[in-house]
Amino acid sequence: MTQQGIQEGVDIRDNAQEENQPEVSLNTGSENQGQLTEEDQKVSWLELFFDLIFVTSFDQLAKRLGDSFAPENIIVFLLMFVALWSVWSGNTQFAARFGNDSKIYRWGTLLELLTLGVLSLTLRSDVEHTGWLFAAAYAFNRFTLVGMYLLLAHKEPGARQYARVTAAGLALSGVLWLLSMPTSHTLTLVLWGLALLVTVLTPVPAQRYHHHALPHHEHLPERVGLLQIIALGGIVTEVVVGGRQQEMTLLGQLPTFLALVTCIAMFRLYFDQSRALPVLVANLQSRGGTLMSWLYAHLP
């Protein structure tokens, strides 16, 4: 490989194959399995705003769990938690795979922000009263992603198969959410679970086309890391608020101190490791399962 090739990126294939391959865009990969790039893709202001809204939604959901530890409420909490996570994960993966500066991503994300806002409004309400609105907002979010992927498939032929398979899974999930709106309480929760299962399993059939839509090996870990920082900041805020309600004595503030130490330890534990390595290896080996396992490991 020439010095110029080394400067432009890293390719695991030999020179002869490299010369015969067409040029590809940043994230669509085309036929070049395992191709990396040195071009930066920084997290945008829009992505940061999206993450802040997501953390606000998660805070509302956490308060719902604090209202009641009844088994039914815990089940609803888990379903809503996975749903919110999939909203964030879907947006993050699209940006990491296809870039965050296109009109498709920017306009699609603005629509997703509206759905995330509506979801936040329903998180602490009774499912029997506002469950239909939660389902409608989530279905609209799924169909927004479907539209983004279909537009992307038209724009980027190299990623067409991956985009179409992903869009089909998201569309099926959206239909199940719509079907849950007029049903009874129990059937509603069952359909929610099936719809979320479809969302989680959609990457499985799309895995064979993973090399056509490699995520940016630095952008994805950076986006996940920023979410962890925002979430930890929210936890510290709650810890301080709770600490102010206790007596300002050494014994009274001991739980607050231990909670802050735990937050700092979590920060060190997560950010002192090579967070980008799993994504880098998954790209080099063109293993979509490894990438999704790493991403879903952040769900808890």
PDB file of C-alpha atoms in Angstrom:
ATOM      1  CA  MET A   1       0.000   0.000   0.000  1.00  0.00           C
ATOM      2  CA  THR A   2       1.370   3.416  -0.870  1.00  0.00           C
ATOM      3  CA  GLN A   3       2.049   6.146   1.649  1.00  0.00           C
ATOM      4  CA  GLN A   4      -0.956   8.057   0.291  1.00  0.00           C
ATOM      5  CA  GLY A   5      -3.183   5.056   0.917  1.00  0.00           C
ATOM      6  CA  ILE A   6      -1.939   4.866   4.472  1.00  0.00           C
ATOM      7  CA  GLN A   7      -2.759   8.524   5.050  1.00  0.00           C
ATOM      8  CA  GLU A   8      -6.284   8.233   3.673  1.00  0.00           C
ATOM      9  CA  GLY A   9      -7.350   5.197   5.647  1.00  0.00           C
ATOM     10  CA  VAL A  10      -6.733   1.584   6.572  1.00  0.00           C
ATOM     11  CA  ASP A  11      -7.755  -1.342   4.388  1.00  0.00           C
ATOM     12  CA  ILE A  12      -7.281  -4.948   5.491  1.00  0.00           C
ATOM     13  CA  ARG A  13      -7.149  -6.143   1.890  1.00  0.00           C
ATOM     14  CA  ASP A  14      -4.084  -6.293  -0.379  1.00  0.00           C
ATOM     15  CA  ASN A  15      -3.035  -3.715  -2.936  1.00  0.00           C
ATOM     16  CA  ALA A  16      -4.262  -5.602  -5.972  1.00  0.00           C
ATOM     17  CA  GLN A  17      -7.760  -5.870  -4.632  1.00  0.00           C
ATOM     18  CA  GLU A  18      -7.653  -2.264  -3.460  1.00  0.00           C
ATOM     19  CA  GLU A  19      -6.841  -0.937  -6.917  1.00  0.00           C
ATOM     20  CA  ASN A  20      -9.844  -2.705  -8.433  1.00  0.00           C
ATOM     21  CA  GLN A  21     -12.339  -1.465  -5.883  1.00  0.00           C
ATOM     22  CA  PRO A  22     -14.495   1.616  -6.407  1.00  0.00           C
ATOM     23  CA  GLU A  23     -14.302   4.546  -4.064  1.00  0.00           C
ATOM     24  CA  VAL A  24     -16.879   4.495  -1.313  1.00  0.00           C
ATOM     25  CA  SER A  25     -18.467   7.041   0.970  1.00  0.00           C
ATOM     26  CA  LEU A  26     -17.650   7.411   4.622  1.00  0.00           C
ATOM     27  CA  ASN A  27     -20.052   4.912   6.152  1.00  0.00           C
ATOM     28  CA  THR A  28     -21.678   2.876   3.406  1.00  0.00           C
ATOM     29  CA  GLY A  29     -18.780   0.476   2.946  1.00  0.00           C
ATOM     30  CA  SER A  30     -19.879  -0.792  -0.493  1.00  0.00           C
ATOM     31  CA  GLU A  31     -17.833  -3.889  -1.341  1.00  0.00           C
ATOM     32  CA  ASN A  32     -14.864  -2.984   0.868  1.00  0.00           C
ATOM     33  CA  GLN A  33     -15.423  -5.122   3.931  1.00  0.00           C
ATOM     34  CA  GLY A  34     -13.541  -3.866   6.967  1.00  0.00           C
ATOM     35  CA  GLN A  35     -12.553  -0.545   5.437  1.00  0.00           C
ATOM     36  CA  LEU A  36     -11.850   2.214   7.954  1.00  0.00           C
ATOM     37  CA  THR A  37     -11.387   5.938   7.528  1.00  0.00           C
ATOM     38  CA  GLU A  38      -9.377   8.638   9.202  1.00  0.00           C
ATOM     39  CA  GLU A  39     -12.016  11.254   8.389  1.00  0.00           C
ATOM     40  CA  ASP A  40     -13.549  12.662  11.557  1.00  0.00           C
ATOM     41  CA  GLN A  41     -17.245  12.536  12.321  1.00  0.00           C
ATOM     42  CA  LYS A  42     -17.860  14.623  15.394  1.00  0.00           C
ATOM     43  CA  VAL A  43     -21.066  14.464  17.390  1.00  0.00           C
ATOM     44  CA  SER A  44     -23.309  17.309  16.223  1.00  0.00           C
ATOM     45  CA  TRP A  45     -25.289  19.796  18.302  1.00  0.00           C
ATOM     46  CA  LEU A  46     -28.478  18.113  17.120  1.00  0.00           C
ATOM     47  CA  GLU A  47     -27.284  14.771  18.454  1.00  0.00           C
ATOM     48  CA  LEU A  48     -26.407  16.319  21.801  1.00  0.00           C
ATOM     49  CA  PHE A  49     -29.848  17.904  21.991  1.00  0.00           C
ATOM     50  CA  PHE A  50     -31.421  14.554  21.160  1.00  0.00           C
ATOM     51  CA  ASP A  51     -29.442  12.889  23.961  1.00  0.00           C
ATOM     52  CA  LEU A  52     -30.519  15.528  26.478  1.00  0.00           C
ATOM     53  CA  ILE A  53     -34.185  14.977  25.603  1.00  0.00           C
ATOM     54  CA  PHE A  54     -33.648  11.239  25.929  1.00  0.00           C
ATOM     55  CA  VAL A  55     -32.150  11.614  29.408  1.00  0.00           C
ATOM     56  CA  THR A  56     -35.131  13.784  30.390  1.00  0.00           C
ATOM     57  CA  SER A  57     -37.454  11.001  29.226  1.00  0.00           C
ATOM     58  CA  PHE A  58     -35.470   8.434  31.159  1.00  0.00           C
ATOM     59  CA  ASP A  59     -35.683  10.607  34.287  1.00  0.00           C
ATOM     60  CA  GLN A  60     -39.477  10.648  33.989  1.00  0.00           C
ATOM     61  CA  LEU A  61     -39.491   6.886  33.561  1.00  0.00           C
ATOM     62  CA  ALA A  62     -37.305   6.423  36.640  1.00  0.00           C
ATOM     63  CA  LYS A  63     -39.777   8.488  38.659  1.00  0.00           C
ATOM     64  CA  ARG A  64     -42.553   6.188  37.437  1.00  0.00           C
ATOM     65  CA  LEU A  65     -40.724   3.219  38.921  1.00  0.00           C
ATOM     66  CA  GLY A  66     -40.264   5.160  42.162  1.00  0.00           C
ATOM     67  CA  ASP A  67     -44.017   5.716  42.395  1.00  0.00           C
ATOM     68  CA  SER A  68     -44.761   2.002  42.725  1.00  0.00           C
ATOM     69  CA  PHE A  69     -42.861  -1.277  42.884  1.00  0.00           C
ATOM     70  CA  ALA A  70     -45.907  -3.359  42.064  1.00  0.00           C
ATOM     71  CA  PRO A  71     -45.130  -6.229  39.634  1.00  0.00           C
ATOM     72  CA  GLU A  72     -47.377  -4.762  36.930  1.00  0.00           C
ATOM     73  CA  ASN A  73     -45.682  -1.371  37.158  1.00  0.00           C
ATOM     74  CA  ILE A  74     -42.256  -3.019  36.944  1.00  0.00           C
ATOM     75  CA  ILE A  75     -43.307  -4.831  33.747  1.00  0.00           C
ATOM     76  CA  VAL A  76     -44.575  -1.575  32.226  1.00  0.00           C
ATOM     77  CA  PHE A  77     -41.349   0.153  33.294  1.00  0.00           C
ATOM     78  CA  LEU A  78     -39.197  -2.480  31.586  1.00  0.00           C
ATOM     79  CA  LEU A  79     -41.214  -2.315  28.362  1.00  0.00           C
ATOM     80  CA  MET A  80     -41.052   1.489  28.280  1.00  0.00           C
ATOM     81  CA  PHE A  81     -37.355   1.446  29.132  1.00  0.00           C
ATOM     82  CA  VAL A  82     -36.492  -0.862  26.233  1.00  0.00           C
ATOM     83  CA  ALA A  83     -38.720   1.228  23.955  1.00  0.00           C
ATOM     84  CA  LEU A  84     -36.930   4.448  24.898  1.00  0.00           C
ATOM     85  CA  TRP A  85     -33.556   2.783  24.516  1.00  0.00           C
ATOM     86  CA  SER A  86     -34.445   1.564  21.033  1.00  0.00           C
ATOM     87  CA  VAL A  87     -35.445   5.127  20.063  1.00  0.00           C
ATOM     88  CA  TRP A  88     -31.997   6.375  21.057  1.00  0.00           C
ATOM     89  CA  SER A  89     -30.203   3.356  19.607  1.00  0.00           C
ATOM     90  CA  GLY A  90     -31.992   3.645  16.264  1.00  0.00           C
ATOM     91  CA  ASN A  91     -31.066   7.297  15.868  1.00  0.00           C
ATOM     92  CA  THR A  92     -27.478   6.698  16.990  1.00  0.00           C
ATOM     93  CA  GLN A  93     -26.886   3.785  14.637  1.00  0.00           C
ATOM     94  CA  PHE A  94     -28.241   5.687  11.644  1.00  0.00           C
ATOM     95  CA  ALA A  95     -25.907   8.623  12.335  1.00  0.00           C
ATOM     96  CA  ALA A  96     -22.896   6.371  12.911  1.00  0.00           C
ATOM     97  CA  ARG A  97     -23.484   4.324   9.771  1.00  0.00           C
ATOM     98  CA  PHE A  98     -24.571   6.999   7.304  1.00  0.00           C
ATOM     99  CA  GLY A  99     -23.370  10.311   8.721  1.00  0.00           C
ATOM    100  CA  ASN A 100     -24.980  13.058  10.780  1.00  0.00           C
ATOM    101  CA  ASP A 101     -24.814  15.955   8.316  1.00  0.00           C
ATOM    102  CA  SER A 102     -27.300  14.849   5.666  1.00  0.00           C
ATOM    103  CA  LYS A 103     -30.773  16.306   5.215  1.00  0.00           C
ATOM    104  CA  ILE A 104     -32.230  12.848   5.729  1.00  0.00           C
ATOM    105  CA  TYR A 105     -30.715  12.567   9.180  1.00  0.00           C
ATOM    106  CA  ARG A 106     -31.342  16.161  10.272  1.00  0.00           C
ATOM    107  CA  TRP A 107     -35.012  16.302   9.282  1.00  0.00           C
ATOM    108  CA  GLY A 108     -35.656  12.768  10.462  1.00  0.00           C
ATOM    109  CA  THR A 109     -34.120  13.532  13.852  1.00  0.00           C
ATOM    110  CA  LEU A 110     -36.288  16.621  14.263  1.00  0.00           C
ATOM    111  CA  LEU A 111     -39.368  14.439  13.732  1.00  0.00           C
ATOM    112  CA  GLU A 112     -38.000  11.903  16.188  1.00  0.00           C
ATOM    113  CA  LEU A 113     -37.560  14.656  18.765  1.00  0.00           C
ATOM    114  CA  LEU A 114     -41.285  15.374  18.542  1.00  0.00           C
ATOM    115  CA  THR A 115     -42.121  11.713  19.131  1.00  0.00           C
ATOM    116  CA  LEU A 116     -39.677  11.577  22.040  1.00  0.00           C
ATOM    117  CA  GLY A 117     -41.384  14.578  23.597  1.00  0.00           C
ATOM    118  CA  VAL A 118     -44.808  12.943  23.338  1.00  0.00           C
ATOM    119  CA  LEU A 119     -43.406   9.715  24.806  1.00  0.00           C
ATOM    120  CA  SER A 120     -42.053  11.698  27.758  1.00  0.00           C
ATOM    121  CA  LEU A 121     -45.489  13.162  28.465  1.00  0.00           C
ATOM    122  CA  THR A 122     -47.014   9.691  28.884  1.00  0.00           C
ATOM    123  CA  LEU A 123     -44.296   7.943  30.889  1.00  0.00           C
ATOM    124  CA  ARG A 124     -45.793   8.567  34.333  1.00  0.00           C
ATOM    125  CA  SER A 125     -49.442   8.156  33.370  1.00  0.00           C
ATOM    126  CA  ASP A 126     -51.683   5.104  33.619  1.00  0.00           C
ATOM    127  CA  VAL A 127     -51.260   2.810  30.618  1.00  0.00           C
ATOM    128  CA  GLU A 128     -55.031   2.306  30.427  1.00  0.00           C
ATOM    129  CA  HIS A 129     -55.502   6.051  29.929  1.00  0.00           C
ATOM    130  CA  THR A 130     -52.500   7.143  27.873  1.00  0.00           C
ATOM    131  CA  GLY A 131     -51.059   3.864  26.620  1.00  0.00           C
ATOM    132  CA  TRP A 132     -52.625   4.485  23.213  1.00  0.00           C
ATOM    133  CA  LEU A 133     -50.755   7.794  22.933  1.00  0.00           C
ATOM    134  CA  PHE A 134     -47.465   6.162  23.914  1.00  0.00           C
ATOM    135  CA  ALA A 135     -48.029   3.463  21.293  1.00  0.00           C
ATOM    136  CA  ALA A 136     -48.982   6.002  18.615  1.00  0.00           C
ATOM    137  CA  ALA A 137     -45.924   8.159  19.300  1.00  0.00           C
ATOM    138  CA  TYR A 138     -43.615   5.165  19.264  1.00  0.00           C
ATOM    139  CA  ALA A 139     -45.164   3.851  16.041  1.00  0.00           C
ATOM    140  CA  PHE A 140     -44.638   7.254  14.430  1.00  0.00           C
ATOM    141  CA  ASN A 141     -41.009   7.101  15.560  1.00  0.00           C
ATOM    142  CA  ARG A 142     -40.591   3.694  13.909  1.00  0.00           C
ATOM    143  CA  PHE A 143     -42.175   4.895  10.669  1.00  0.00           C
ATOM    144  CA  THR A 144     -39.940   7.976  10.712  1.00  0.00           C
ATOM    145  CA  LEU A 145     -36.904   5.685  10.789  1.00  0.00           C
ATOM    146  CA  VAL A 146     -38.462   3.588   8.025  1.00  0.00           C
ATOM    147  CA  GLY A 147     -38.706   6.685   5.851  1.00  0.00           C
ATOM    148  CA  MET A 148     -35.107   7.636   6.648  1.00  0.00           C
ATOM    149  CA  TYR A 149     -33.818   4.202   5.664  1.00  0.00           C
ATOM    150  CA  LEU A 150     -35.864   4.068   2.451  1.00  0.00           C
ATOM    151  CA  LEU A 151     -34.596   7.498   1.401  1.00  0.00           C
ATOM    152  CA  LEU A 152     -31.090   6.349   2.242  1.00  0.00           C
ATOM    153  CA  ALA A 153     -31.562   3.199   0.152  1.00  0.00           C
ATOM    154  CA  HIS A 154     -32.407   5.383  -2.842  1.00  0.00           C
ATOM    155  CA  LYS A 155     -29.465   7.700  -2.218  1.00  0.00           C
ATOM    156  CA  GLU A 156     -26.797   5.102  -1.370  1.00  0.00           C
ATOM    157  CA  PRO A 157     -27.041   2.009  -3.628  1.00  0.00           C
ATOM    158  CA  GLY A 158     -24.182   0.341  -1.747  1.00  0.00           C
ATOM    159  CA  ALA A 159     -26.255   0.217   1.450  1.00  0.00           C
ATOM    160  CA  ARG A 160     -29.580  -0.546  -0.230  1.00  0.00           C
ATOM    161  CA  GLN A 161     -29.966  -4.137   1.001  1.00  0.00           C
ATOM    162  CA  TYR A 162     -29.088  -3.276   4.587  1.00  0.00           C
ATOM    163  CA  ALA A 163     -31.443  -0.291   4.577  1.00  0.00           C
ATOM    164  CA  ARG A 164     -34.352  -2.254   3.114  1.00  0.00           C
ATOM    165  CA  VAL A 165     -34.050  -5.152   5.574  1.00  0.00           C
ATOM    166  CA  THR A 166     -33.800  -2.748   8.507  1.00  0.00           C
ATOM    167  CA  ALA A 167     -36.750  -0.705   7.253  1.00  0.00           C
ATOM    168  CA  ALA A 168     -38.875  -3.861   6.935  1.00  0.00           C
ATOM    169  CA  GLY A 169     -38.198  -4.824  10.560  1.00  0.00           C
ATOM    170  CA  LEU A 170     -38.949  -1.317  11.812  1.00  0.00           C
ATOM    171  CA  ALA A 171     -42.176  -1.190   9.786  1.00  0.00           C
ATOM    172  CA  LEU A 172     -43.368  -4.488  11.270  1.00  0.00           C
ATOM    173  CA  SER A 173     -42.618  -3.180  14.748  1.00  0.00           C
ATOM    174  CA  GLY A 174     -44.542   0.017  14.017  1.00  0.00           C
ATOM    175  CA  VAL A 175     -47.580  -1.932  12.817  1.00  0.00           C
ATOM    176  CA  LEU A 176     -47.616  -3.984  16.033  1.00  0.00           C
ATOM    177  CA  TRP A 177     -47.544  -0.782  18.081  1.00  0.00           C
ATOM    178  CA  LEU A 178     -50.525   0.556  16.141  1.00  0.00           C
ATOM    179  CA  LEU A 179     -52.418  -2.697  16.674  1.00  0.00           C
ATOM    180  CA  SER A 180     -51.902  -2.377  20.431  1.00  0.00           C
ATOM    181  CA  MET A 181     -53.789   0.920  20.637  1.00  0.00           C
ATOM    182  CA  PRO A 182     -57.422  -0.346  20.703  1.00  0.00           C
ATOM    183  CA  THR A 183     -56.736  -3.556  22.658  1.00  0.00           C
ATOM    184  CA  SER A 184     -57.246  -4.527  26.292  1.00  0.00           C
ATOM    185  CA  HIS A 185     -54.597  -3.749  28.909  1.00  0.00           C
ATOM    186  CA  THR A 186     -53.051  -7.227  28.967  1.00  0.00           C
ATOM    187  CA  LEU A 187     -53.046  -7.644  25.181  1.00  0.00           C
ATOM    188  CA  THR A 188     -51.534  -4.176  24.869  1.00  0.00           C
ATOM    189  CA  LEU A 189     -48.530  -5.186  26.947  1.00  0.00           C
ATOM    190  CA  VAL A 190     -48.165  -8.447  24.992  1.00  0.00           C
ATOM    191  CA  LEU A 191     -48.139  -6.581  21.664  1.00  0.00           C
ATOM    192  CA  TRP A 192     -45.642  -4.082  23.073  1.00  0.00           C
ATOM    193  CA  GLY A 193     -43.359  -6.961  24.008  1.00  0.00           C
ATOM    194  CA  LEU A 194     -43.663  -8.547  20.549  1.00  0.00           C
ATOM    195  CA  ALA A 195     -42.996  -5.228  18.832  1.00  0.00           C
ATOM    196  CA  LEU A 196     -39.881  -4.645  20.934  1.00  0.00           C
ATOM    197  CA  LEU A 197     -38.713  -8.196  20.218  1.00  0.00           C
ATOM    198  CA  VAL A 198     -39.000  -7.493  16.496  1.00  0.00           C
ATOM    199  CA  THR A 199     -36.947  -4.312  16.955  1.00  0.00           C
ATOM    200  CA  VAL A 200     -34.230  -6.113  18.910  1.00  0.00           C
ATOM    201  CA  LEU A 201     -34.040  -8.992  16.415  1.00  0.00           C
ATOM    202  CA  THR A 202     -34.101  -6.856  13.254  1.00  0.00           C
ATOM    203  CA  PRO A 203     -30.271  -6.629  13.139  1.00  0.00           C
ATOM    204  CA  VAL A 204     -30.086 -10.444  12.818  1.00  0.00           C
ATOM    205  CA  PRO A 205     -31.307 -10.710   9.186  1.00  0.00           C
ATOM    206  CA  ALA A 206     -29.574  -7.412   8.402  1.00  0.00           C
ATOM    207  CA  GLN A 207     -26.251  -8.737   9.668  1.00  0.00           C
ATOM    208  CA  ARG A 208     -25.318 -10.304   6.323  1.00  0.00           C
ATOM    209  CA  TYR A 209     -25.292  -6.803   4.816  1.00  0.00           C
ATOM    210  CA  HIS A 210     -23.444  -5.216   7.734  1.00  0.00           C
ATOM    211  CA  HIS A 211     -20.286  -4.671   5.678  1.00  0.00           C
ATOM    212  CA  HIS A 212     -22.280  -2.381   3.372  1.00  0.00           C
ATOM    213  CA  ALA A 213     -23.074  -0.024   6.261  1.00  0.00           C
ATOM    214  CA  LEU A 214     -20.119   0.014   8.613  1.00  0.00           C
ATOM    215  CA  PRO A 215     -20.563   2.435  11.525  1.00  0.00           C
ATOM    216  CA  HIS A 216     -17.907   5.069  12.051  1.00  0.00           C
ATOM    217  CA  HIS A 217     -15.445   3.437  14.433  1.00  0.00           C
ATOM    218  CA  GLU A 218     -14.973   6.635  16.471  1.00  0.00           C
ATOM    219  CA  HIS A 219     -18.367   8.327  16.235  1.00  0.00           C
ATOM    220  CA  LEU A 220     -20.414   5.453  17.689  1.00  0.00           C
ATOM    221  CA  PRO A 221     -18.279   5.020  20.858  1.00  0.00           C
ATOM    222  CA  GLU A 222     -18.187   8.812  21.284  1.00  0.00           C
ATOM    223  CA  ARG A 223     -21.983   9.059  21.079  1.00  0.00           C
ATOM    224  CA  VAL A 224     -22.428   6.226  23.589  1.00  0.00           C
ATOM    225  CA  GLY A 225     -19.835   7.777  25.891  1.00  0.00           C
ATOM    226  CA  LEU A 226     -21.515  11.182  25.836  1.00  0.00           C
ATOM    227  CA  LEU A 227     -24.800   9.562  26.801  1.00  0.00           C
ATOM    228  CA  GLN A 228     -23.105   7.920  29.776  1.00  0.00           C
ATOM    229  CA  ILE A 229     -21.733  11.289  30.896  1.00  0.00           C
ATOM    230  CA  ILE A 230     -25.134  12.973  30.605  1.00  0.00           C
ATOM    231  CA  ALA A 231     -26.787  10.111  32.486  1.00  0.00           C
ATOM    232  CA  LEU A 232     -24.176  10.218  35.256  1.00  0.00           C
ATOM    233  CA  GLY A 233     -24.705  13.976  35.509  1.00  0.00           C
ATOM    234  CA  GLY A 234     -28.418  13.377  36.000  1.00  0.00           C
ATOM    235  CA  ILE A 235     -27.703  10.832  38.718  1.00  0.00           C
ATOM    236  CA  VAL A 236     -25.407  13.269  40.529  1.00  0.00           C
ATOM    237  CA  THR A 237     -28.171  15.898  40.389  1.00  0.00           C
ATOM    238  CA  GLU A 238     -30.646  13.511  42.025  1.00  0.00           C
ATOM    239  CA  VAL A 239     -28.065  12.527  44.636  1.00  0.00           C
ATOM    240  CA  VAL A 240     -27.465  16.171  45.569  1.00  0.00           C
ATOM    241  CA  VAL A 241     -31.210  16.880  45.735  1.00  0.00           C
ATOM    242  CA  GLY A 242     -31.684  13.880  47.997  1.00  0.00           C
ATOM    243  CA  GLY A 243     -28.711  14.851  50.147  1.00  0.00           C
ATOM    244  CA  ARG A 244     -30.135  18.313  50.803  1.00  0.00           C
ATOM    245  CA  GLN A 245     -33.209  16.689  52.328  1.00  0.00           C
ATOM    246  CA  GLN A 246     -31.054  14.994  54.971  1.00  0.00           C
ATOM    247  CA  GLU A 247     -29.418  16.445  58.047  1.00  0.00           C
ATOM    248  CA  MET A 248     -26.131  18.210  57.377  1.00  0.00           C
ATOM    249  CA  THR A 249     -24.171  15.895  59.625  1.00  0.00           C
ATOM    250  CA  LEU A 250     -21.396  13.453  58.849  1.00  0.00           C
ATOM    251  CA  LEU A 251     -23.644  10.454  59.432  1.00  0.00           C
ATOM    252  CA  GLY A 252     -26.616  11.992  57.634  1.00  0.00           C
ATOM    253  CA  GLN A 253     -24.574  12.804  54.509  1.00  0.00           C
ATOM    254  CA  LEU A 254     -22.695   9.491  54.439  1.00  0.00           C
ATOM    255  CA  PRO A 255     -25.113   7.913  51.877  1.00  0.00           C
ATOM    256  CA  THR A 256     -24.736  10.989  49.664  1.00  0.00           C
ATOM    257  CA  PHE A 257     -20.952  10.738  49.836  1.00  0.00           C
ATOM    258  CA  LEU A 258     -20.996   7.023  49.025  1.00  0.00           C
ATOM    259  CA  ALA A 259     -23.333   7.638  46.078  1.00  0.00           C
ATOM    260  CA  LEU A 260     -20.987  10.298  44.674  1.00  0.00           C
ATOM    261  CA  VAL A 261     -18.016   7.951  45.088  1.00  0.00           C
ATOM    262  CA  THR A 262     -19.980   5.280  43.204  1.00  0.00           C
ATOM    263  CA  CYS A 263     -20.674   7.693  40.326  1.00  0.00           C
ATOM    264  CA  ILE A 264     -16.988   8.604  40.089  1.00  0.00           C
ATOM    265  CA  ALA A 265     -16.033   4.922  40.165  1.00  0.00           C
ATOM    266  CA  MET A 266     -18.510   4.170  37.358  1.00  0.00           C
ATOM    267  CA  PHE A 267     -17.007   6.995  35.306  1.00  0.00           C
ATOM    268  CA  ARG A 268     -13.473   5.683  35.780  1.00  0.00           C
ATOM    269  CA  LEU A 269     -14.512   2.106  35.108  1.00  0.00           C
ATOM    270  CA  TYR A 270     -16.159   2.991  31.809  1.00  0.00           C
ATOM    271  CA  PHE A 271     -13.896   5.695  30.390  1.00  0.00           C
ATOM    272  CA  ASP A 272     -10.527   4.236  31.387  1.00  0.00           C
ATOM    273  CA  GLN A 273     -10.968   1.393  28.913  1.00  0.00           C
ATOM    274  CA  SER A 274     -10.576   1.339  25.144  1.00  0.00           C
ATOM    275  CA  ARG A 275     -14.220   1.980  24.306  1.00  0.00           C
ATOM    276  CA  ALA A 276     -13.659   2.180  20.543  1.00  0.00           C
ATOM    277  CA  LEU A 277     -11.880  -1.189  20.295  1.00  0.00           C
ATOM    278  CA  PRO A 278     -15.026  -3.402  20.000  1.00  0.00           C
ATOM    279  CA  VAL A 279     -16.386  -1.247  17.157  1.00  0.00           C
ATOM    280  CA  LEU A 280     -12.989  -1.197  15.457  1.00  0.00           C
ATOM    281  CA  VAL A 281     -12.675  -4.985  15.613  1.00  0.00           C
ATOM    282  CA  ALA A 282     -16.269  -5.488  14.445  1.00  0.00           C
ATOM    283  CA  ASN A 283     -15.610  -3.282  11.409  1.00  0.00           C
ATOM    284  CA  LEU A 284     -12.324  -4.965  10.525  1.00  0.00           C
ATOM    285  CA  GLN A 285     -13.889  -8.416  10.749  1.00  0.00           C
ATOM    286  CA  SER A 286     -17.238  -7.267   9.313  1.00  0.00           C
ATOM    287  CA  ARG A 287     -19.080  -8.866  12.240  1.00  0.00           C
ATOM    288  CA  GLY A 288     -22.397  -7.175  12.855  1.00  0.00           C
ATOM    289  CA  GLY A 289     -23.246  -9.504  15.741  1.00  0.00           C
ATOM    290  CA  THR A 290     -20.194  -8.367  17.698  1.00  0.00           C
ATOM    291  CA  LEU A 291     -21.132  -4.733  17.183  1.00  0.00           C
ATOM    292  CA  MET A 292     -24.745  -5.204  18.282  1.00  0.00           C
ATOM    293  CA  SER A 293     -23.677  -7.233  21.315  1.00  0.00           C
ATOM    294  CA  TRP A 294     -21.431  -4.373  22.379  1.00  0.00           C
ATOM    295  CA  LEU A 295     -24.191  -1.810  21.837  1.00  0.00           C
ATOM    296  CA  TYR A 296     -26.930  -3.813  23.588  1.00  0.00           C
ATOM    297  CA  ALA A 297     -24.578  -4.426  26.529  1.00  0.00           C
ATOM    298  CA  HIS A 298     -25.166  -0.744  27.396  1.00  0.00           C
ATOM    299  CA  LEU A 299     -28.900  -1.374  27.799  1.00  0.00           C
ATOM    300  CA  PRO A 300     -28.773  -2.128  31.576  1.00  0.00           C
TER     301      PRO A 300
END
